Coordinates of C-alpha atoms and ligand atoms in Angstrom, one line a residue:
M12 CA 32.7 -49.3 69.9
T13 CA 31.6 -46.0 68.5
L14 CA 29.0 -46.3 65.8
E15 CA 29.5 -44.3 62.6
P16 CA 26.9 -41.6 62.1
T17 CA 24.4 -42.1 59.3
R18 CA 24.7 -39.4 56.6
L19 CA 21.6 -38.4 54.7
P20 CA 22.3 -35.8 51.9
V21 CA 19.4 -33.4 51.3
S22 CA 19.1 -31.4 48.0
H23 CA 17.1 -28.2 47.9
P24 CA 16.6 -25.5 45.2
A25 CA 19.8 -23.6 46.3
G26 CA 22.2 -26.5 47.0
Q27 CA 22.5 -29.4 49.4
Y28 CA 23.5 -30.3 52.9
D29 CA 23.9 -33.3 55.1
V30 CA 21.8 -34.6 58.0
L31 CA 24.0 -36.6 60.3
V32 CA 22.4 -38.9 62.7
G33 CA 24.5 -40.5 65.4
A34 CA 25.7 -40.6 69.0
D35 CA 28.0 -38.0 70.6
L36 CA 28.0 -35.6 67.6
L37 CA 27.8 -32.4 69.5
P38 CA 31.4 -32.3 70.7
N39 CA 32.5 -32.4 67.1
L40 CA 30.1 -29.8 65.8
A41 CA 32.6 -27.5 64.1
E42 CA 34.3 -30.3 62.3
L43 CA 31.2 -32.2 61.3
A44 CA 29.3 -29.1 60.1
H45 CA 32.4 -27.6 58.5
L46 CA 32.2 -24.4 60.5
R47 CA 35.0 -21.9 60.3
G48 CA 33.6 -18.6 61.6
P49 CA 32.2 -17.9 65.1
I50 CA 29.2 -19.7 66.5
A51 CA 26.1 -17.9 67.8
L52 CA 24.3 -20.6 69.8
I53 CA 20.6 -20.4 70.4
T54 CA 19.1 -22.8 72.9
D55 CA 16.3 -22.9 75.5
S56 CA 16.2 -22.9 79.3
H57 CA 15.7 -26.7 79.4
V58 CA 18.2 -27.9 76.8
G59 CA 21.0 -25.3 77.4
P60 CA 21.9 -26.5 80.9
L61 CA 21.8 -30.1 79.9
H62 CA 23.7 -30.1 76.6
A63 CA 25.3 -26.7 75.6
H64 CA 28.5 -27.6 77.5
R65 CA 29.1 -30.4 75.1
L66 CA 29.6 -28.1 72.2
G67 CA 33.1 -26.6 71.8
E68 CA 33.8 -22.9 71.9
V69 CA 31.0 -20.5 71.0
A70 CA 31.1 -16.7 70.5
C71 CA 27.8 -16.2 72.3
T72 CA 24.9 -18.1 73.8
V73 CA 21.4 -16.9 73.7
T74 CA 19.0 -18.9 76.0
I75 CA 15.3 -18.4 75.4
P76 CA 12.6 -19.6 77.8
A77 CA 11.4 -23.1 76.9
G78 CA 7.9 -23.6 75.5
E79 CA 5.7 -22.9 72.5
Q80 CA 4.4 -19.7 74.1
N81 CA 7.8 -18.2 73.5
K82 CA 7.8 -18.9 69.8
T83 CA 7.1 -15.2 69.1
L84 CA 8.4 -12.1 67.4
A85 CA 9.2 -10.7 70.9
T86 CA 11.6 -13.6 71.4
V87 CA 13.1 -12.9 68.0
Q88 CA 13.7 -9.3 68.9
T89 CA 15.5 -10.2 72.2
I90 CA 17.7 -12.6 70.2
Y91 CA 18.6 -9.8 67.6
D92 CA 19.5 -7.5 70.6
Q93 CA 21.8 -10.1 72.1
L94 CA 23.5 -11.0 68.9
L95 CA 24.2 -7.3 68.2
A96 CA 25.4 -6.7 71.7
A97 CA 27.8 -9.7 71.3
G98 CA 29.1 -8.2 67.9
I99 CA 27.9 -11.2 65.9
D100 CA 28.5 -10.4 62.2
R101 CA 27.8 -12.1 58.9
Q102 CA 30.8 -14.5 59.3
A103 CA 29.0 -16.2 62.1
T104 CA 26.8 -19.3 62.0
V105 CA 23.6 -19.5 64.0
V106 CA 23.4 -22.9 65.7
A107 CA 20.0 -24.0 67.0
L108 CA 20.3 -26.5 69.9
G109 CA 16.9 -27.6 71.1
G110 CA 13.5 -28.9 70.1
G111 CA 11.3 -27.6 67.3
V112 CA 10.6 -24.3 69.0
V113 CA 14.3 -23.4 69.2
G114 CA 14.8 -24.6 65.6
D115 CA 11.9 -22.6 64.2
V116 CA 12.9 -19.4 66.1
A117 CA 16.6 -19.7 65.5
G118 CA 16.0 -20.5 61.8
F119 CA 13.9 -17.4 61.4
V120 CA 16.6 -15.3 63.1
A121 CA 19.3 -16.8 60.8
A122 CA 17.1 -16.0 57.8
T123 CA 16.7 -12.4 58.7
Y124 CA 19.6 -11.2 61.0
L125 CA 21.8 -8.9 58.8
R126 CA 19.8 -10.2 55.9
G127 CA 20.8 -13.8 56.6
V128 CA 23.6 -15.7 58.2
D129 CA 24.5 -19.4 58.0
F130 CA 22.4 -21.8 60.0
V131 CA 23.0 -25.2 61.5
Q132 CA 20.4 -27.3 63.3
C133 CA 21.2 -29.5 66.3
P134 CA 17.7 -30.9 67.1
T135 CA 17.4 -32.4 70.6
S136 CA 13.8 -33.6 70.6
L137 CA 12.7 -36.7 68.6
L138 CA 10.0 -34.5 66.9
A139 CA 12.6 -31.9 65.9
M140 CA 14.9 -34.6 64.5
V141 CA 12.4 -36.4 62.4
D142 CA 10.2 -33.5 61.4
A143 CA 11.0 -29.9 62.3
S144 CA 14.7 -29.7 61.4
V145 CA 14.4 -31.0 57.8
G146 CA 12.6 -29.0 55.1
G147 CA 13.7 -25.5 55.6
K148 CA 10.5 -24.1 57.2
T149 CA 11.2 -21.6 60.0
G150 CA 9.0 -19.1 61.8
V151 CA 7.1 -17.9 64.8
D152 CA 3.5 -17.8 66.1
L153 CA 1.2 -14.7 66.2
P154 CA -1.6 -14.2 68.7
Q155 CA -3.9 -15.0 65.7
G156 CA -2.4 -18.5 65.1
K157 CA 0.6 -20.8 64.9
N158 CA 3.4 -20.4 62.4
L159 CA 1.8 -17.4 60.7
V160 CA 5.1 -15.6 60.1
G161 CA 8.2 -17.2 58.8
A162 CA 10.7 -17.9 56.0
F163 CA 12.2 -20.8 54.1
K164 CA 15.8 -21.0 55.4
Q165 CA 17.9 -24.1 54.6
P166 CA 20.5 -25.1 57.1
T167 CA 24.1 -25.8 56.0
A168 CA 24.1 -29.0 58.2
V169 CA 21.8 -30.8 60.6
L170 CA 23.3 -32.8 63.4
A171 CA 20.8 -35.1 65.1
D172 CA 22.8 -36.2 68.2
I173 CA 20.7 -39.1 69.5
T174 CA 22.6 -39.0 72.8
T175 CA 20.5 -35.9 73.7
L176 CA 17.3 -38.0 73.6
H177 CA 18.3 -39.6 76.9
T178 CA 17.2 -36.4 78.8
L179 CA 14.0 -35.9 76.8
P180 CA 10.9 -36.4 79.0
P181 CA 9.1 -39.7 78.1
E182 CA 5.9 -37.9 77.0
E183 CA 7.9 -35.7 74.6
F184 CA 9.6 -38.9 73.2
A185 CA 6.2 -40.4 72.7
A186 CA 5.0 -37.3 70.9
G187 CA 7.9 -37.6 68.5
M188 CA 7.1 -41.3 67.9
A189 CA 3.7 -40.2 66.6
E190 CA 5.5 -38.5 63.7
V191 CA 7.8 -41.5 63.2
V192 CA 4.7 -43.7 62.9
K193 CA 3.3 -41.2 60.5
H194 CA 6.4 -41.3 58.3
G195 CA 6.3 -45.1 58.2
L196 CA 2.7 -44.9 57.1
I197 CA 3.4 -42.3 54.4
N198 CA 6.3 -43.9 52.7
N199 CA 8.2 -46.7 54.5
P200 CA 6.4 -50.0 55.2
E201 CA 9.6 -51.4 56.5
L202 CA 9.8 -48.7 59.2
F203 CA 6.2 -49.3 60.1
G204 CA 6.9 -53.1 60.2
R205 CA 9.7 -52.5 62.7
L206 CA 7.4 -50.5 64.9
E207 CA 4.7 -53.1 64.6
S208 CA 6.9 -56.1 65.5
G209 CA 8.8 -54.1 68.2
E210 CA 11.9 -55.1 66.4
W211 CA 13.4 -51.6 66.7
R212 CA 13.5 -52.0 70.4
F213 CA 14.3 -55.7 70.9
S214 CA 16.6 -56.6 68.0
N215 CA 20.1 -57.7 68.9
Q216 CA 21.6 -54.4 67.8
S217 CA 22.5 -52.1 70.7
P218 CA 19.6 -49.7 71.8
I219 CA 21.6 -46.8 70.5
A220 CA 22.1 -48.4 67.1
N221 CA 18.3 -49.2 67.0
L222 CA 17.5 -45.6 67.8
Q223 CA 19.9 -44.3 65.2
S224 CA 18.5 -46.4 62.4
L225 CA 14.9 -45.6 63.4
V226 CA 15.6 -41.8 63.5
A227 CA 17.5 -42.0 60.2
A228 CA 14.7 -43.9 58.5
A229 CA 12.1 -41.5 59.7
I230 CA 14.2 -38.5 58.5
A231 CA 14.7 -40.1 55.1
V232 CA 10.9 -40.2 54.5
K233 CA 10.6 -36.5 55.2
R234 CA 13.8 -35.8 53.1
D235 CA 12.4 -37.6 50.1
V236 CA 9.1 -35.8 50.2
V237 CA 10.5 -32.3 50.7
Q238 CA 13.1 -32.8 48.0
E239 CA 10.4 -33.6 45.5
D240 CA 8.2 -30.6 46.7
P241 CA 10.4 -28.0 48.4
F242 CA 7.8 -25.2 48.4
E243 CA 4.8 -27.2 49.5
Q244 CA 2.9 -27.1 46.2
G245 CA 1.9 -30.8 46.0
R246 CA 3.1 -34.0 47.5
R247 CA 4.4 -32.3 50.6
A248 CA 0.8 -32.1 51.8
T249 CA 1.0 -35.9 52.4
L250 CA 3.2 -35.1 55.4
N251 CA 0.0 -33.8 57.0
L252 CA -1.4 -37.3 57.4
G253 CA -3.4 -37.3 60.6
H254 CA -3.0 -33.5 61.0
T255 CA -6.4 -32.3 59.7
F256 CA -8.0 -34.3 62.5
G257 CA -5.0 -33.8 64.9
H258 CA -4.8 -30.0 64.8
A259 CA -8.6 -29.7 65.3
I260 CA -8.5 -32.0 68.3
E261 CA -5.6 -30.1 69.8
Q262 CA -7.4 -26.8 69.3
V263 CA -10.7 -28.0 70.8
S264 CA -8.8 -29.3 73.8
G265 CA -7.4 -25.9 74.4
Y266 CA -4.0 -27.5 73.7
R267 CA -4.3 -29.8 76.7
I268 CA -3.8 -32.6 74.1
R269 CA -0.2 -32.1 72.8
H270 CA 0.6 -32.1 69.1
G271 CA 2.0 -35.7 69.0
E272 CA -1.1 -37.0 70.8
G273 CA -3.3 -35.1 68.4
V274 CA -1.4 -36.6 65.5
A275 CA -1.8 -40.1 67.0
L276 CA -5.6 -39.6 67.2
G277 CA -5.5 -38.1 63.7
L278 CA -3.8 -41.2 62.3
V279 CA -6.5 -43.5 63.8
A280 CA -9.2 -41.2 62.4
A281 CA -7.5 -41.1 59.0
A282 CA -7.4 -44.9 58.9
H283 CA -11.0 -45.1 60.0
L284 CA -12.2 -42.6 57.3
S285 CA -10.1 -44.4 54.6
A286 CA -11.9 -47.7 55.4
R287 CA -15.3 -46.0 55.7
L288 CA -14.9 -44.6 52.2
E289 CA -13.7 -48.0 51.0
Y290 CA -10.3 -46.9 50.0
G291 CA -8.3 -48.8 52.6
D292 CA -8.1 -52.1 54.4
P293 CA -10.4 -52.1 57.5
A294 CA -7.7 -53.9 59.5
L295 CA -5.3 -51.0 59.2
Q296 CA -6.9 -48.9 61.9
G297 CA -6.3 -51.7 64.5
R298 CA -2.7 -52.2 63.4
I299 CA -2.1 -48.4 63.7
E300 CA -3.7 -48.3 67.1
A301 CA -1.6 -51.2 68.4
V302 CA 1.6 -49.4 67.3
L303 CA 0.5 -46.1 68.9
R304 CA -0.5 -47.8 72.2
A305 CA 2.9 -49.5 72.4
Q306 CA 4.4 -46.0 72.3
G307 CA 2.1 -44.8 75.1
L308 CA 0.1 -42.7 72.7
P309 CA -3.7 -42.3 72.9
T310 CA -6.0 -43.9 70.3
R311 CA -9.4 -42.6 71.4
I312 CA -10.6 -39.0 71.4
P313 CA -11.6 -38.1 75.0
A314 CA -15.3 -38.1 75.4
A315 CA -15.3 -34.4 76.5
Y316 CA -14.4 -33.3 72.9
K317 CA -17.4 -33.8 70.7
P318 CA -17.5 -34.4 67.0
A319 CA -19.3 -31.1 66.0
P320 CA -16.8 -28.7 67.6
I321 CA -13.9 -30.7 66.3
Y322 CA -15.3 -30.6 62.8
A323 CA -15.9 -26.8 63.1
A324 CA -12.2 -26.4 64.2
M325 CA -11.0 -28.0 61.0
F326 CA -12.1 -25.0 59.1
T327 CA -9.8 -22.6 61.0
D328 CA -6.7 -24.6 60.0
K329 CA -4.6 -22.5 57.7
K330 CA -3.6 -25.6 55.7
K331 CA -7.0 -26.0 54.2
A332 CA -7.0 -25.3 50.4
A333 CA -9.3 -22.4 49.4
G334 CA -11.9 -23.0 52.2
R335 CA -12.1 -26.7 51.4
L336 CA -11.0 -29.5 53.8
R337 CA -8.3 -31.8 52.5
F338 CA -7.7 -35.2 54.0
I339 CA -4.7 -37.4 53.5
L340 CA -6.1 -41.0 53.4
L341 CA -4.4 -44.4 53.3
R342 CA -4.9 -47.2 50.9
D343 CA -2.3 -49.2 52.7
V344 CA 0.9 -48.7 54.7
G345 CA 3.2 -46.7 52.5
D346 CA 0.3 -45.7 50.1
V347 CA -1.3 -42.3 50.9
F348 CA -3.2 -39.9 48.8
I349 CA -5.0 -36.5 49.1
V350 CA -8.8 -36.1 48.8
G351 CA -10.6 -32.8 48.8
D352 CA -14.2 -33.8 48.8
V353 CA -15.2 -35.8 51.9
A354 CA -18.8 -35.3 53.0
E355 CA -19.4 -33.8 56.5
K356 CA -21.4 -36.9 57.5
D357 CA -18.4 -39.2 56.9
V358 CA -16.1 -36.9 58.9
L359 CA -18.6 -36.7 61.8
A360 CA -19.2 -40.5 61.7
T361 CA -15.4 -41.0 61.9
L362 CA -15.1 -38.7 64.9
T363 CA -17.9 -40.5 66.6
A364 CA -16.3 -43.9 66.0
V365 CA -12.9 -42.8 67.3
Q366 CA -14.5 -41.2 70.4
S367 CA -13.8 -42.7 73.8
Q368 CA -16.8 -44.3 75.5
E369 CA -15.3 -43.4 78.9
N370 CA -15.4 -40.1 80.7
S371 CA -11.7 -40.1 81.5
S372 CA -9.8 -37.1 80.1
L373 CA -7.3 -39.2 78.1
Q374 CA -7.2 -42.9 77.5
Ligands
NAD13 N1 9.7 -26.2 60.8 C1 9.0 -27.3 60.6 O1 8.9 -27.9 59.5 C2 8.3 -27.9 61.8 C3 7.8 -29.2 61.7 C4 7.1 -29.8 62.8 C5 7.0 -29.0 64.0 N2 7.5 -27.8 64.0 C6 7.5 -27.0 65.3 O2 8.2 -27.6 66.3 C7 7.6 -27.3 67.5 C8 7.5 -28.5 68.3 O3 8.7 -29.1 68.5 P1 9.1 -29.9 69.9 O4 8.1 -31.0 70.1 O5 10.5 -30.3 69.8 O6 8.8 -28.8 71.0 P2 9.8 -28.0 72.0 O7 10.9 -27.3 71.2 O8 8.9 -27.1 72.8 O9 10.4 -29.1 72.9 C9 9.5 -29.9 73.7 C10 10.1 -29.8 75.2 O10 11.2 -30.6 75.3 C11 12.3 -29.9 75.8 N3 13.5 -30.6 75.3 C12 13.9 -30.6 74.0 N4 14.9 -31.4 73.8 C13 15.2 -31.9 75.1 C14 16.2 -32.8 75.6 N5 17.1 -33.4 74.8 N6 16.3 -33.0 76.9 C15 15.3 -32.4 77.8 N7 14.4 -31.6 77.3 C16 14.3 -31.3 76.0 C17 12.1 -28.5 75.4 O11 12.8 -27.6 76.2 C18 10.5 -28.4 75.6 O12 10.2 -28.2 76.9 C19 6.3 -26.6 67.3 O13 6.5 -25.2 67.5 C20 6.1 -26.8 65.8 O14 5.4 -25.8 65.1 C21 8.2 -27.2 63.0
ZN14 ZN1 3.2 -32.8 63.2

């Protein structure tokens, strides 16, 4: 029995598009995304060999080397060169097939090549499905920092083919789950409850149906927030739950701690700080830790990364407002809010409390 895809309409300032979540969507890309012109496929060296053959005919395929270190203007330049050499014109649609790196780079290319061509996202990592492919942000890193150059470019369709997740390495799946947990905490107690009870894995639906509904629920949280705040002026900041701590921990670790792991640690720290400042239920931290552990995610900052350097690293995050740190805190599951005036001693005490007592590199 084939399962119907879940359709999530997304409105943005210039129109609307659908996110489709389902199994085996890639073979029907042209039909599902209503494409008429030629397809310029952009993928990476891991995903292309595994999944590009499942798409129908494409006019050209550009394969970039996998990895965040290739999310650069130099990669964008090589893509422009290959699109021009293949005669790709404004009738074409740029299709991104890959994780968040491919989506961000291909989206930036689609926003700028010939002053803009149509763009379709086919995210293949859990993180790209539930986070990067919705919201219209695209861009590349500079030597000075991540995501410093970019554009808002809305896709005309997003196809989240969950069949592709079968080839995703387990640690990448876990990293995406950190953002799913985050989305449950921001605005979907039912989603968080499913993770807490393990119901999404063990219910009597098929595993693929479980995954489809989990991914769709997580996408819907992001969709609802970005629809309300398309240019990140207010509520969209709540999507950074766990990220003020998480980015700083990633940075201090020299990026040995991957983004999803940093977010997991940041969620624990945000719950701890919320309880310390008497906004939130003290039991919430333990509940979040149990959910993260069940996904194979860390819940204690490795002892090697001390509170003071992590605190200092928070001030280099470009998302801080006018030199002040902002934290997203939790009153309860599904009830988050922004605070801009947390005392240094409370942040340091939180980092100390969430620190591992062991000397292992990651627990
Ligand atoms: N634009 C946004 O709003 C937004 C939001 C969140 C994150 N991001 C960006 O997304 C990036 C992170 O995304 P990511 O975690 O997907 O990283 P990624 O694109 O580097 O993918 C992670 C790894 O998994 C591989 N991979 C992806 N799908 C696969 C599959 N189905 N099978 C086998 N291997 C697969 C990739 O080749 C890569 O090695 C960062 O650059 C981040 O800045 C953007
Ligand atoms: Zn994130």
